[in-house]
mmCIF file of C-alpha atoms in Angstrom:
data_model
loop_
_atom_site.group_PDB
_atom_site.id
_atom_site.type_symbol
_atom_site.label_atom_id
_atom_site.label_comp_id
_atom_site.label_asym_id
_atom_site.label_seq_id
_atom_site.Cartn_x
_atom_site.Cartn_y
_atom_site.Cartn_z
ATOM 1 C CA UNK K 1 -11.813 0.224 10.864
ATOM 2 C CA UNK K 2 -9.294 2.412 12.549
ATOM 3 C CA UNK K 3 -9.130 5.891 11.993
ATOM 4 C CA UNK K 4 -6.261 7.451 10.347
ATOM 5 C CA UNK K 5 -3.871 9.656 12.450
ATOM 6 C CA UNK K 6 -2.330 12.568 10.977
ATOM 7 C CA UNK K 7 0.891 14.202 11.997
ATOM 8 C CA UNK K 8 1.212 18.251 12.066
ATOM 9 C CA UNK K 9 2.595 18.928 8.335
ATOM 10 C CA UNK K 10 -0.288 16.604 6.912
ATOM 11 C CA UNK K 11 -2.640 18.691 9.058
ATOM 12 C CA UNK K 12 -1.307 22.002 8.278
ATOM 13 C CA UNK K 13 -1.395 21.018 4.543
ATOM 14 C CA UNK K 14 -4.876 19.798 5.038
ATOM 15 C CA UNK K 15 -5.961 22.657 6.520
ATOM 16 C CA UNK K 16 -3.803 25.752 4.913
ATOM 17 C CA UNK K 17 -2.271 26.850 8.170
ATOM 18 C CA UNK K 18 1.423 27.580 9.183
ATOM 19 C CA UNK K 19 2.585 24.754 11.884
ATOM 20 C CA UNK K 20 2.685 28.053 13.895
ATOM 21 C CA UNK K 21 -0.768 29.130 13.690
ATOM 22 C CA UNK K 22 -1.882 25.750 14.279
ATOM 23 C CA UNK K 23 -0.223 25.046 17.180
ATOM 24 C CA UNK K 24 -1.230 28.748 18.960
ATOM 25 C CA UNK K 25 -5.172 27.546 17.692
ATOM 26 C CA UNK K 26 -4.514 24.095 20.108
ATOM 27 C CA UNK K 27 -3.420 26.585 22.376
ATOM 28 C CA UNK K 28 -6.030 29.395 22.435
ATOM 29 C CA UNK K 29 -9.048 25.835 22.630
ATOM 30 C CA UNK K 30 -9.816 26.666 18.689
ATOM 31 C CA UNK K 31 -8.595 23.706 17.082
ATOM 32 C CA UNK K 32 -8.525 19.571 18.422
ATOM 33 C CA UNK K 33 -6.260 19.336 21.341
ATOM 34 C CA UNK K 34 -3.550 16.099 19.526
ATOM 35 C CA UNK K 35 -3.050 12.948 20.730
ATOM 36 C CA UNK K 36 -0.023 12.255 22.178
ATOM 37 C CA UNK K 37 1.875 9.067 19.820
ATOM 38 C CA UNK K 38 4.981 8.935 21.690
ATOM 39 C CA UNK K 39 7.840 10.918 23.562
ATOM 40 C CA UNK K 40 8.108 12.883 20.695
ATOM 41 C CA UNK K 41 5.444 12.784 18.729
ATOM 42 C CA UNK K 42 1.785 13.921 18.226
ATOM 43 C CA UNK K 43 -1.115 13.325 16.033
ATOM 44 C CA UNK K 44 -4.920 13.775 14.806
ATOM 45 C CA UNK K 45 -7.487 11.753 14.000
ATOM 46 C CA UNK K 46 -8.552 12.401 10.276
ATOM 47 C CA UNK K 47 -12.263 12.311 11.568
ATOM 48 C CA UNK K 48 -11.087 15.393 14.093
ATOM 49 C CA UNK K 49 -9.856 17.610 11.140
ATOM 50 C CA UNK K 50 -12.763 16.804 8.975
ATOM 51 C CA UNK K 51 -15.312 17.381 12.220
ATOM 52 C CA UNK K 52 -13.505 20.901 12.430
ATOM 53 C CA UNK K 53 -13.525 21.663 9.223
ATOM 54 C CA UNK K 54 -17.467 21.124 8.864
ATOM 55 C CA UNK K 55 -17.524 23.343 11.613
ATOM 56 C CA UNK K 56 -15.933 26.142 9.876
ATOM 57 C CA UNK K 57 -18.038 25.634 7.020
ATOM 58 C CA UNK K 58 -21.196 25.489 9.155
ATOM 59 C CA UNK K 59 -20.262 28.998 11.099
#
């Protein structure tokens, strides 16, 4: 089974951050570095977000 791959506004919804706050969290190491989908596009692996967001919970 393949895992899903979620664009930024799926993420941000997922998450409750601003587009802006996520991307300066990939930038600062404290969110999932994306995976690169094309020239202009990027994306996450579902199982990334929910990894991270167990790790939120956990802390």
């Amino acid at each position: 089974m393949t895992d899903r791959i979620l664009r930024p506004r799926e993420v941000c919804r997922a998450i409750g951050l601003s587009r802006t706050t996520l991307w300066r969290r990939v930038r600062d190491g404290q969110f999932p570095k994306p995976l690169r989908q094309g020239p202009n596009a990027v994306g996450w692996r579902a199982s990334a977000i929910d990894e991270w967001l167990d790790s939120r919970e956990a802390a």
